[in-house]
mmCIF file of C-alpha atoms and ligand atoms in Angstrom:
data_model
loop_
_atom_site.group_PDB
_atom_site.id
_atom_site.type_symbol
_atom_site.label_atom_id
_atom_site.label_comp_id
_atom_site.label_asym_id
_atom_site.label_seq_id
_atom_site.Cartn_x
_atom_site.Cartn_y
_atom_site.Cartn_z
ATOM 1 C CA UNK A 12 0.000 0.000 0.000
ATOM 2 C CA UNK A 13 1.395 3.426 -1.014
ATOM 3 C CA UNK A 14 1.250 6.178 1.592
ATOM 4 C CA UNK A 15 2.001 9.827 0.842
ATOM 5 C CA UNK A 16 3.785 11.598 3.703
ATOM 6 C CA UNK A 17 3.923 15.390 3.439
ATOM 7 C CA UNK A 18 6.708 16.918 5.518
ATOM 8 C CA UNK A 19 8.256 13.462 5.753
ATOM 9 C CA UNK A 20 11.791 14.789 6.249
ATOM 10 C CA UNK A 21 10.886 16.628 9.454
ATOM 11 C CA UNK A 22 11.273 15.497 13.037
ATOM 12 C CA UNK A 23 8.050 13.504 13.487
ATOM 13 C CA UNK A 24 7.729 12.822 9.757
ATOM 14 C CA UNK A 25 11.084 11.052 9.483
ATOM 15 C CA UNK A 26 10.375 8.831 12.500
ATOM 16 C CA UNK A 27 6.980 7.975 11.041
ATOM 17 C CA UNK A 28 8.591 7.050 7.698
ATOM 18 C CA UNK A 29 10.776 4.532 9.584
ATOM 19 C CA UNK A 30 7.722 2.923 11.193
ATOM 20 C CA UNK A 31 5.793 2.888 7.907
ATOM 21 C CA UNK A 32 8.648 1.213 6.033
ATOM 22 C CA UNK A 33 9.164 -1.277 8.863
ATOM 23 C CA UNK A 34 5.442 -2.103 8.708
ATOM 24 C CA UNK A 35 5.678 -2.886 4.996
ATOM 25 C CA UNK A 36 4.101 0.249 3.506
ATOM 26 C CA UNK A 37 5.512 1.932 0.406
ATOM 27 C CA UNK A 38 6.323 5.535 1.270
ATOM 28 C CA UNK A 39 6.252 8.612 -0.939
ATOM 29 C CA UNK A 40 7.586 11.755 0.707
ATOM 30 C CA UNK A 41 6.758 15.290 -0.318
ATOM 31 C CA UNK A 42 8.900 17.918 1.404
ATOM 32 C CA UNK A 43 10.097 21.406 0.471
ATOM 33 C CA UNK A 44 13.093 21.076 2.848
ATOM 34 C CA UNK A 45 12.467 24.556 4.294
ATOM 35 C CA UNK A 46 12.848 23.343 7.863
ATOM 36 C CA UNK A 47 14.349 19.924 7.198
ATOM 37 C CA UNK A 48 17.213 18.279 5.336
ATOM 38 C CA UNK A 49 17.281 15.524 2.694
ATOM 39 C CA UNK A 50 19.907 13.839 4.900
ATOM 40 C CA UNK A 51 17.176 12.767 7.343
ATOM 41 C CA UNK A 52 15.535 10.725 4.587
ATOM 42 C CA UNK A 53 18.848 9.193 3.568
ATOM 43 C CA UNK A 54 19.151 8.027 7.167
ATOM 44 C CA UNK A 55 15.587 6.713 7.263
ATOM 45 C CA UNK A 56 16.622 4.467 4.362
ATOM 46 C CA UNK A 57 19.830 3.440 6.168
ATOM 47 C CA UNK A 58 17.898 2.527 9.317
ATOM 48 C CA UNK A 59 15.259 0.495 7.518
ATOM 49 C CA UNK A 60 17.279 -0.800 4.563
ATOM 50 C CA UNK A 61 14.286 0.198 2.444
ATOM 51 C CA UNK A 62 13.728 2.721 -0.294
ATOM 52 C CA UNK A 63 11.617 5.881 -0.153
ATOM 53 C CA UNK A 64 10.348 7.872 -3.098
ATOM 54 C CA UNK A 65 11.136 11.551 -2.526
ATOM 55 C CA UNK A 66 9.675 14.629 -4.209
ATOM 56 C CA UNK A 67 11.078 18.073 -3.387
ATOM 57 C CA UNK A 68 7.720 19.775 -3.658
ATOM 58 C CA UNK A 69 5.855 22.452 -1.748
ATOM 59 C CA UNK A 70 2.230 21.627 -0.969
ATOM 60 C CA UNK A 71 1.435 25.121 -2.291
ATOM 61 C CA UNK A 72 2.751 24.078 -5.710
ATOM 62 C CA UNK A 73 -0.499 22.711 -7.145
ATOM 63 C CA UNK A 74 0.885 21.581 -10.466
ATOM 64 C CA UNK A 75 3.779 19.537 -9.112
ATOM 65 C CA UNK A 76 1.709 18.197 -6.212
ATOM 66 C CA UNK A 77 -0.796 16.919 -8.748
ATOM 67 C CA UNK A 78 2.018 15.088 -10.558
ATOM 68 C CA UNK A 79 2.769 13.227 -7.320
ATOM 69 C CA UNK A 80 -0.805 11.937 -7.292
ATOM 70 C CA UNK A 81 -0.875 11.090 -10.995
ATOM 71 C CA UNK A 82 2.470 9.259 -10.917
ATOM 72 C CA UNK A 83 1.675 7.077 -7.919
ATOM 73 C CA UNK A 84 -1.085 4.874 -6.617
ATOM 74 C CA UNK A 85 -1.572 6.679 -3.304
ATOM 75 C CA UNK A 86 -4.124 5.171 -0.923
ATOM 76 C CA UNK A 87 -3.769 7.410 2.122
ATOM 77 C CA UNK A 88 -1.969 10.559 3.216
ATOM 78 C CA UNK A 89 -0.197 11.493 6.441
ATOM 79 C CA UNK A 90 0.024 15.273 6.490
ATOM 80 C CA UNK A 91 2.845 16.789 8.559
ATOM 81 C CA UNK A 92 3.920 19.632 6.266
ATOM 82 C CA UNK A 93 3.526 22.998 7.940
ATOM 83 C CA UNK A 94 5.242 25.743 9.893
ATOM 84 C CA UNK A 95 5.336 25.012 13.615
ATOM 85 C CA UNK A 96 6.886 27.785 15.653
ATOM 86 C CA UNK A 97 4.547 29.639 17.997
ATOM 87 C CA UNK A 98 6.879 32.677 18.280
ATOM 88 C CA UNK A 99 7.487 32.916 14.539
ATOM 89 C CA UNK A 100 3.755 32.670 13.849
ATOM 90 C CA UNK A 101 3.247 35.877 15.843
ATOM 91 C CA UNK A 102 5.824 37.665 13.640
ATOM 92 C CA UNK A 103 4.726 36.377 10.227
ATOM 93 C CA UNK A 104 1.065 35.379 10.562
ATOM 94 C CA UNK A 105 0.171 35.769 6.879
ATOM 95 C CA UNK A 106 2.841 33.286 5.884
ATOM 96 C CA UNK A 107 1.681 30.875 8.585
ATOM 97 C CA UNK A 108 -1.957 31.014 7.513
ATOM 98 C CA UNK A 109 -1.052 30.765 3.839
ATOM 99 C CA UNK A 110 1.424 27.937 4.175
ATOM 100 C CA UNK A 111 -0.487 25.806 6.671
ATOM 101 C CA UNK A 112 -4.060 26.399 5.572
ATOM 102 C CA UNK A 113 -3.758 26.950 1.828
ATOM 103 C CA UNK A 114 -1.249 24.089 1.696
ATOM 104 C CA UNK A 115 -3.784 21.773 3.351
ATOM 105 C CA UNK A 116 -6.625 22.948 1.102
ATOM 106 C CA UNK A 117 -4.560 22.262 -2.021
ATOM 107 C CA UNK A 118 -3.621 18.843 -0.675
ATOM 108 C CA UNK A 119 -7.269 17.998 0.062
ATOM 109 C CA UNK A 120 -8.315 19.165 -3.409
ATOM 110 C CA UNK A 121 -5.780 16.856 -5.026
ATOM 111 C CA UNK A 122 -6.809 14.028 -2.733
ATOM 112 C CA UNK A 123 -10.434 14.494 -3.749
ATOM 113 C CA UNK A 124 -9.565 14.667 -7.440
ATOM 114 C CA UNK A 125 -7.616 11.396 -7.232
ATOM 115 C CA UNK A 126 -10.192 9.782 -4.960
ATOM 116 C CA UNK A 127 -7.797 9.476 -2.028
ATOM 117 C CA UNK A 128 -10.003 10.127 0.981
ATOM 118 C CA UNK A 129 -7.985 8.795 3.874
ATOM 119 C CA UNK A 130 -5.954 11.260 5.887
ATOM 120 C CA UNK A 131 -3.994 11.371 9.140
ATOM 121 C CA UNK A 132 -3.495 14.977 10.231
ATOM 122 C CA UNK A 133 -0.784 16.272 12.477
ATOM 123 C CA UNK A 134 -2.463 18.475 15.068
ATOM 124 C CA UNK A 135 -1.351 19.608 18.484
ATOM 125 C CA UNK A 136 -2.436 19.856 22.098
ATOM 126 C CA UNK A 137 -2.202 23.588 21.498
ATOM 127 C CA UNK A 138 -5.834 23.373 20.237
ATOM 128 C CA UNK A 139 -6.945 23.028 23.874
ATOM 129 C CA UNK A 140 -5.819 26.620 24.541
ATOM 130 C CA UNK A 141 -5.909 27.211 28.300
ATOM 131 C CA UNK A 142 -7.527 23.958 29.501
ATOM 132 C CA UNK A 143 -9.740 24.300 32.577
ATOM 133 C CA UNK A 144 -8.278 21.155 34.143
ATOM 134 C CA UNK A 145 -5.902 18.253 33.542
ATOM 135 C CA UNK A 146 -5.757 15.559 32.253
ATOM 136 C CA UNK A 147 -7.120 16.849 28.957
ATOM 137 C CA UNK A 148 -9.522 14.695 26.993
ATOM 138 C CA UNK A 149 -10.558 15.091 23.362
ATOM 139 C CA UNK A 150 -13.988 16.445 24.299
ATOM 140 C CA UNK A 151 -12.518 19.523 26.025
ATOM 141 C CA UNK A 152 -13.431 22.897 24.455
ATOM 142 C CA UNK A 153 -11.038 24.009 21.723
ATOM 143 C CA UNK A 154 -9.368 27.400 21.354
ATOM 144 C CA UNK A 155 -6.003 28.774 20.348
ATOM 145 C CA UNK A 156 -3.798 31.590 21.587
ATOM 146 C CA UNK A 157 -1.558 32.275 18.618
ATOM 147 C CA UNK A 158 -1.591 32.077 14.794
ATOM 148 C CA UNK A 159 0.205 28.710 14.752
ATOM 149 C CA UNK A 160 -2.389 27.188 17.073
ATOM 150 C CA UNK A 161 -5.195 28.800 15.086
ATOM 151 C CA UNK A 162 -3.932 27.190 11.869
ATOM 152 C CA UNK A 163 -4.173 23.771 13.553
ATOM 153 C CA UNK A 164 -7.631 24.530 14.864
ATOM 154 C CA UNK A 165 -8.850 25.902 11.514
ATOM 155 C CA UNK A 166 -7.525 22.862 9.668
ATOM 156 C CA UNK A 167 -9.326 20.572 12.126
ATOM 157 C CA UNK A 168 -12.539 22.485 11.353
ATOM 158 C CA UNK A 169 -11.961 22.296 7.594
ATOM 159 C CA UNK A 170 -11.474 18.534 7.861
ATOM 160 C CA UNK A 171 -14.696 18.216 9.888
ATOM 161 C CA UNK A 172 -16.550 20.030 7.098
ATOM 162 C CA UNK A 173 -14.998 17.870 4.383
ATOM 163 C CA UNK A 174 -16.040 14.712 6.229
ATOM 164 C CA UNK A 175 -19.551 16.057 6.837
ATOM 165 C CA UNK A 176 -19.984 16.762 3.121
ATOM 166 C CA UNK A 177 -18.638 13.448 1.850
ATOM 167 C CA UNK A 178 -19.088 10.346 3.965
ATOM 168 C CA UNK A 179 -16.377 8.483 2.069
ATOM 169 C CA UNK A 180 -13.651 10.491 3.778
ATOM 170 C CA UNK A 181 -11.875 8.979 6.745
ATOM 171 C CA UNK A 182 -9.713 11.276 8.854
ATOM 172 C CA UNK A 183 -7.733 10.852 12.056
ATOM 173 C CA UNK A 184 -6.650 14.034 13.798
ATOM 174 C CA UNK A 185 -3.697 13.370 16.076
ATOM 175 C CA UNK A 186 -3.158 15.918 18.833
ATOM 176 C CA UNK A 187 0.436 15.599 19.962
ATOM 177 C CA UNK A 188 1.509 16.628 23.418
ATOM 178 C CA UNK A 189 5.291 17.257 23.732
ATOM 179 C CA UNK A 190 7.274 14.950 21.430
ATOM 180 C CA UNK A 191 10.940 14.601 22.426
ATOM 181 C CA UNK A 192 13.671 11.986 22.071
ATOM 182 C CA UNK A 193 15.018 10.413 18.920
ATOM 183 C CA UNK A 194 15.307 7.099 17.111
ATOM 184 C CA UNK A 195 17.406 4.727 19.189
ATOM 185 C CA UNK A 196 19.920 4.342 16.342
ATOM 186 C CA UNK A 197 20.958 7.961 17.021
ATOM 187 C CA UNK A 198 20.716 8.614 13.268
ATOM 188 C CA UNK A 199 17.546 10.711 13.179
ATOM 189 C CA UNK A 200 16.249 13.207 15.706
ATOM 190 C CA UNK A 201 15.219 16.793 16.284
ATOM 191 C CA UNK A 202 17.356 19.277 14.360
ATOM 192 C CA UNK A 203 16.110 22.795 15.098
ATOM 193 C CA UNK A 204 17.560 25.692 13.133
ATOM 194 C CA UNK A 205 18.997 28.507 15.265
ATOM 195 C CA UNK A 206 18.273 28.767 18.962
ATOM 196 C CA UNK A 207 15.883 26.020 20.051
ATOM 197 C CA UNK A 208 12.534 27.204 21.387
ATOM 198 C CA UNK A 209 11.658 23.863 22.927
ATOM 199 C CA UNK A 210 12.968 22.438 26.148
ATOM 200 C CA UNK A 211 14.702 19.192 25.177
ATOM 201 C CA UNK A 212 16.769 20.465 22.233
ATOM 202 C CA UNK A 213 17.869 23.349 24.452
ATOM 203 C CA UNK A 214 18.938 20.940 27.207
ATOM 204 C CA UNK A 215 20.909 18.728 24.796
ATOM 205 C CA UNK A 216 22.679 21.793 23.375
ATOM 206 C CA UNK A 217 23.662 22.893 26.892
ATOM 207 C CA UNK A 218 24.911 19.372 27.607
ATOM 208 C CA UNK A 219 27.025 19.272 24.455
ATOM 209 C CA UNK A 220 28.543 22.683 25.278
ATOM 210 C CA UNK A 221 26.847 24.718 22.557
ATOM 211 C CA UNK A 222 24.934 26.828 25.106
ATOM 212 C CA UNK A 223 26.014 27.978 28.508
ATOM 213 C CA UNK A 224 22.894 27.342 30.553
ATOM 214 C CA UNK A 225 19.212 26.584 30.395
ATOM 215 C CA UNK A 226 16.731 29.352 31.129
ATOM 216 C CA UNK A 227 13.731 27.935 32.956
ATOM 217 C CA UNK A 228 10.689 30.032 32.187
ATOM 218 C CA UNK A 229 8.872 30.467 35.471
ATOM 219 C CA UNK A 230 9.427 29.011 38.929
ATOM 220 C CA UNK A 231 6.186 30.255 40.435
ATOM 221 C CA UNK A 232 3.534 28.149 38.731
ATOM 222 C CA UNK A 233 0.971 26.358 40.818
ATOM 223 C CA UNK A 234 2.711 23.002 40.261
ATOM 224 C CA UNK A 235 4.546 20.740 42.720
ATOM 225 C CA UNK A 236 7.926 22.456 42.184
ATOM 226 C CA UNK A 237 6.803 25.733 40.608
ATOM 227 C CA UNK A 238 8.001 24.933 37.052
ATOM 228 C CA UNK A 239 5.737 24.135 34.095
ATOM 229 C CA UNK A 240 4.413 20.595 33.687
ATOM 230 C CA UNK A 241 4.072 18.898 30.288
ATOM 231 C CA UNK A 242 3.292 15.489 28.849
ATOM 232 C CA UNK A 243 6.595 14.563 27.181
ATOM 233 C CA UNK A 244 6.273 11.658 24.797
ATOM 234 C CA UNK A 245 8.906 9.718 22.874
ATOM 235 C CA UNK A 246 8.847 10.584 19.161
ATOM 236 C CA UNK A 247 8.977 6.873 18.247
ATOM 237 C CA UNK A 248 5.794 6.300 20.274
ATOM 238 C CA UNK A 249 4.217 9.232 18.408
ATOM 239 C CA UNK A 250 5.341 7.714 15.092
ATOM 240 C CA UNK A 251 3.783 4.361 16.032
ATOM 241 C CA UNK A 252 0.535 6.178 16.837
ATOM 242 C CA UNK A 253 0.387 7.204 13.160
ATOM 243 C CA UNK A 254 0.552 3.585 12.036
ATOM 244 C CA UNK A 255 -2.313 2.670 14.366
ATOM 245 C CA UNK A 256 -4.339 5.666 13.137
ATOM 246 C CA UNK A 257 -3.641 4.707 9.538
ATOM 247 C CA UNK A 258 -4.776 1.118 10.133
ATOM 248 C CA UNK A 259 -7.950 2.497 11.667
ATOM 249 C CA UNK A 260 -8.847 4.981 8.882
ATOM 250 C CA UNK A 261 -8.243 2.356 6.226
ATOM 251 C CA UNK A 262 -11.069 0.304 7.735
ATOM 252 C CA UNK A 263 -13.516 3.086 8.682
ATOM 253 C CA UNK A 264 -14.989 6.402 7.565
ATOM 254 C CA UNK A 265 -15.699 9.656 9.371
ATOM 255 C CA UNK A 266 -13.454 11.837 11.501
ATOM 256 C CA UNK A 267 -12.034 11.354 14.990
ATOM 257 C CA UNK A 268 -9.460 13.235 17.061
ATOM 258 C CA UNK A 269 -7.029 11.429 19.353
ATOM 259 C CA UNK A 270 -4.611 12.667 21.981
ATOM 260 C CA UNK A 271 -1.119 11.245 21.628
ATOM 261 C CA UNK A 272 0.372 11.623 25.074
ATOM 262 C CA UNK A 273 1.553 9.413 27.920
ATOM 263 C CA UNK A 274 -0.890 10.773 30.467
ATOM 264 C CA UNK A 275 2.017 11.656 32.772
ATOM 265 C CA UNK A 276 3.147 15.209 33.466
ATOM 266 C CA UNK A 277 6.768 16.090 34.263
ATOM 267 C CA UNK A 278 7.978 19.498 35.406
ATOM 268 C CA UNK A 279 10.910 21.260 33.744
ATOM 269 C CA UNK A 280 13.058 20.494 36.800
ATOM 270 C CA UNK A 281 12.110 16.814 36.659
ATOM 271 C CA UNK A 282 13.128 16.642 33.001
ATOM 272 C CA UNK A 283 16.460 18.264 33.869
ATOM 273 C CA UNK A 284 17.011 15.802 36.743
ATOM 274 C CA UNK A 285 16.197 12.778 34.598
ATOM 275 C CA UNK A 286 18.452 14.032 31.829
ATOM 276 C CA UNK A 287 21.336 14.545 34.253
ATOM 277 C CA UNK A 288 20.819 11.098 35.713
ATOM 278 C CA UNK A 289 20.883 9.135 32.469
ATOM 279 C CA UNK A 290 23.615 11.162 30.759
ATOM 280 C CA UNK A 291 25.869 12.108 33.673
ATOM 281 C CA UNK A 292 25.955 15.641 32.284
ATOM 282 C CA UNK A 293 25.382 18.662 34.466
ATOM 283 C CA UNK A 294 22.799 21.122 33.161
ATOM 284 C CA UNK A 295 23.347 24.563 34.674
ATOM 285 C CA UNK A 296 20.138 26.588 34.763
ATOM 286 C CA UNK A 297 18.616 29.862 35.892
ATOM 287 C CA UNK A 298 14.997 30.400 36.720
ATOM 288 C CA UNK A 299 13.581 33.407 34.894
ATOM 289 C CA UNK A 300 10.109 34.883 34.633
ATOM 290 C CA UNK A 301 7.298 33.040 32.873
ATOM 291 C CA UNK A 302 7.269 32.863 29.060
ATOM 292 C CA UNK A 303 4.259 34.665 27.552
ATOM 293 C CA UNK A 304 1.477 32.330 26.513
ATOM 294 C CA UNK A 305 2.698 29.338 28.573
ATOM 295 C CA UNK A 306 0.309 27.422 30.787
ATOM 296 C CA UNK A 307 1.129 25.791 34.127
ATOM 297 C CA UNK A 308 0.147 22.216 33.340
ATOM 298 C CA UNK A 309 -0.706 20.275 30.223
ATOM 299 C CA UNK A 310 -1.047 16.511 30.042
ATOM 300 C CA UNK A 311 -3.268 14.120 28.170
ATOM 301 C CA UNK A 312 -5.978 11.713 29.000
ATOM 302 C CA UNK A 313 -4.773 9.067 26.506
ATOM 303 C CA UNK A 314 -7.629 6.567 27.004
ATOM 304 C CA UNK A 315 -9.338 7.193 23.648
ATOM 305 C CA UNK A 316 -6.236 6.270 21.626
ATOM 306 C CA UNK A 317 -5.739 3.257 23.866
ATOM 307 C CA UNK A 318 -9.304 2.016 23.451
ATOM 308 C CA UNK A 319 -9.902 2.767 19.778
ATOM 309 C CA UNK A 320 -6.451 2.763 18.202
ATOM 310 C CA UNK A 321 -5.022 0.126 20.567
ATOM 311 C CA UNK A 322 -2.066 2.426 21.022
ATOM 312 C CA UNK A 323 -0.313 3.651 24.103
ATOM 313 C CA UNK A 324 3.122 5.088 24.772
ATOM 314 C CA UNK A 325 5.744 2.520 25.744
ATOM 315 C CA UNK A 326 8.863 4.562 26.421
ATOM 316 C CA UNK A 327 9.560 6.483 29.611
ATOM 317 C CA UNK A 328 11.177 9.831 30.364
ATOM 318 C CA UNK A 329 14.619 8.254 30.787
ATOM 319 C CA UNK A 330 14.389 6.600 27.356
ATOM 320 C CA UNK A 331 13.439 10.000 25.945
ATOM 321 C CA UNK A 332 16.431 11.738 27.562
ATOM 322 C CA UNK A 333 18.889 8.981 26.607
ATOM 323 C CA UNK A 334 17.780 8.894 22.978
ATOM 324 C CA UNK A 335 17.690 12.702 22.594
ATOM 325 C CA UNK A 336 21.230 12.818 23.967
ATOM 326 C CA UNK A 337 22.493 10.045 21.674
ATOM 327 C CA UNK A 338 21.285 11.968 18.611
ATOM 328 C CA UNK A 339 22.894 15.183 19.883
ATOM 329 C CA UNK A 340 26.245 13.488 20.563
ATOM 330 C CA UNK A 341 26.287 11.746 17.196
ATOM 331 C CA UNK A 342 25.232 14.918 15.392
ATOM 332 C CA UNK A 343 26.623 17.880 17.351
ATOM 333 C CA UNK A 344 25.805 20.242 14.489
ATOM 334 C CA UNK A 345 22.595 18.581 13.359
ATOM 335 C CA UNK A 346 22.303 16.840 10.004
HETATM 336 N N1 UFG B 22 10.877 25.752 28.775
HETATM 337 C C1 UFG B 22 11.874 26.331 29.531
HETATM 338 N N2 UFG B 22 12.995 26.751 28.897
HETATM 339 C C2 UFG B 22 13.188 26.627 27.554
HETATM 340 C C3 UFG B 22 12.167 26.048 26.795
HETATM 341 C C4 UFG B 22 11.018 25.626 27.431
HETATM 342 O O1 UFG B 22 11.750 26.468 30.747
HETATM 343 O O2 UFG B 22 14.243 27.048 27.039
HETATM 344 C C5 UFG B 22 9.676 25.260 29.460
HETATM 345 C C6 UFG B 22 8.382 25.923 29.018
HETATM 346 O O3 UFG B 22 8.145 27.080 29.751
HETATM 347 C C7 UFG B 22 7.359 24.802 29.274
HETATM 348 C C8 UFG B 22 8.162 23.528 29.002
HETATM 349 O O4 UFG B 22 9.530 23.883 29.143
HETATM 350 O O5 UFG B 22 6.980 24.797 30.617
HETATM 351 C C9 UFG B 22 7.942 22.959 27.616
HETATM 352 O O6 UFG B 22 8.182 23.967 26.644
HETATM 353 P P1 UFG B 22 8.332 23.649 25.102
HETATM 354 O O7 UFG B 22 8.642 24.931 24.409
HETATM 355 O O8 UFG B 22 9.280 22.519 24.897
HETATM 356 O O9 UFG B 22 6.889 23.104 24.693
HETATM 357 P P2 UFG B 22 5.464 23.816 24.842
HETATM 358 O O10 UFG B 22 4.662 22.958 25.768
HETATM 359 O O11 UFG B 22 5.558 25.242 25.128
HETATM 360 O O12 UFG B 22 4.924 23.725 23.344
HETATM 361 C C10 UFG B 22 4.803 22.510 22.672
HETATM 362 C C11 UFG B 22 5.076 22.717 21.187
HETATM 363 C C12 UFG B 22 4.020 23.588 20.562
HETATM 364 C C13 UFG B 22 2.676 23.032 20.849
HETATM 365 C C14 UFG B 22 2.483 22.800 22.320
HETATM 366 C C15 UFG B 22 1.202 22.060 22.539
HETATM 367 O O13 UFG B 22 6.323 23.322 21.005
HETATM 368 O O14 UFG B 22 4.208 23.609 19.169
HETATM 369 O O15 UFG B 22 3.538 22.002 22.847
HETATM 370 O O16 UFG B 22 0.863 22.001 23.861
HETATM 371 F F1 UFG B 22 1.741 23.885 20.392
#
C-alpha cells in the first residue's frame, strides 16, 4: 500500500517514515526542505534498509503536487507539512496562515480529485488553549492563543466540514503533546535551526557545550515544584501512533481526534534531573520569569487512543532523555 507523507523529512515525519517502512508500507515523501534536510531521509533508508520515493515539492505548488498523485497509486496521506513555531507565527502570521491552511486545502483538493479520501493529520495539544483542568480529553473545548495554534484549529474544522460533506472520507486528527527523544539508532532526531525554542533540544545543546545554561521560564507556577508541567512523549511512540491511526482509517470512515500523550506530566526540573541522571551531564540553569502564553500544566488523557487505536506510549522519560542525547552526541551540528 502506497502512503504519501507530506513533511516526511521533518522530526516527526522522518520517525513515522521509519515505522511505515518497517510495517511494509511503500512511502512517498513530499517535502520542500524549508525546515528539514534531505539527509534525514537518507538516514531513514539506512535505518530500515528500504527505499523511499522523494519529491522536493511544496504543498502550495499545485501543479507539481498533482504530478505526485498522478504518478503514484496513493491510498492514504499522512500530512505533517507545515510551519510550527509559535513565536514565529506571531511575527509572520500571513505566511503561517497561507502555508499551513492553503497548503492543506490544495492537498485535500488533489486528494479528492484522485479519490484518495484517507488522511492522518498532524495536530497539536495547542488546540486546547488554556484547559480548565488536567488531564485533557478530546472532548474539552477548543481554542487557540496564537496564529500557529489557530492554523491547527482551523484545519481541524476544515477537515470536519470535508467529512460532513462526503461520507467516504476517513480522517484521524492526532493531537500531539510534547514529542521529544530520537530514534534509538541515534541517526535521526530533532534538528532545530537557530536557537531552540523547545525544552529538550535546548537541554541537549547545553549538555554538548553549545549553550552555557538553560533558562527555565517560570518558577512560580501552581505546580509541585513551581516549574511548568508537560506530557513529554517519545517521538517513536508518536510515530507508532500514526501507524495505528492509519490502520484504523483504512477500515472506517468519518473523523475522529485522538490525543497522543503518555498521560504523565513532568515538570521542567524533573526533566532536567532525569536528563542529568541518564547522561551524567550537568545542566546549569537559571529560573527566569514566565514565558508569555505558557500554561502551568498540560497533560493528556490518553484513554481514547488506547481504546480505539489500541495504542499507548511505551517509552519512559529516561528513554526519551537517553535517545535525545544520543542523537545530539552523534550529530553535534545537526544533520
Ligand atoms: N521551557 C523552559 N525553557 C526553555 C524552553 C522551554 O523552561 O528554554 C519550558 C516551558 O516554559 C514549558 C516547558 O519547558 O513549561 C515545555 O516547553 P516547550 O517549548 O518545549 O513546549 P510547549 O509545551 O511550550 O509547546 C509545545 C510545542 C508547541 C505546541 C504545544 C502544545 O512546542 O508547538 O507544545 O501544547 F503547540
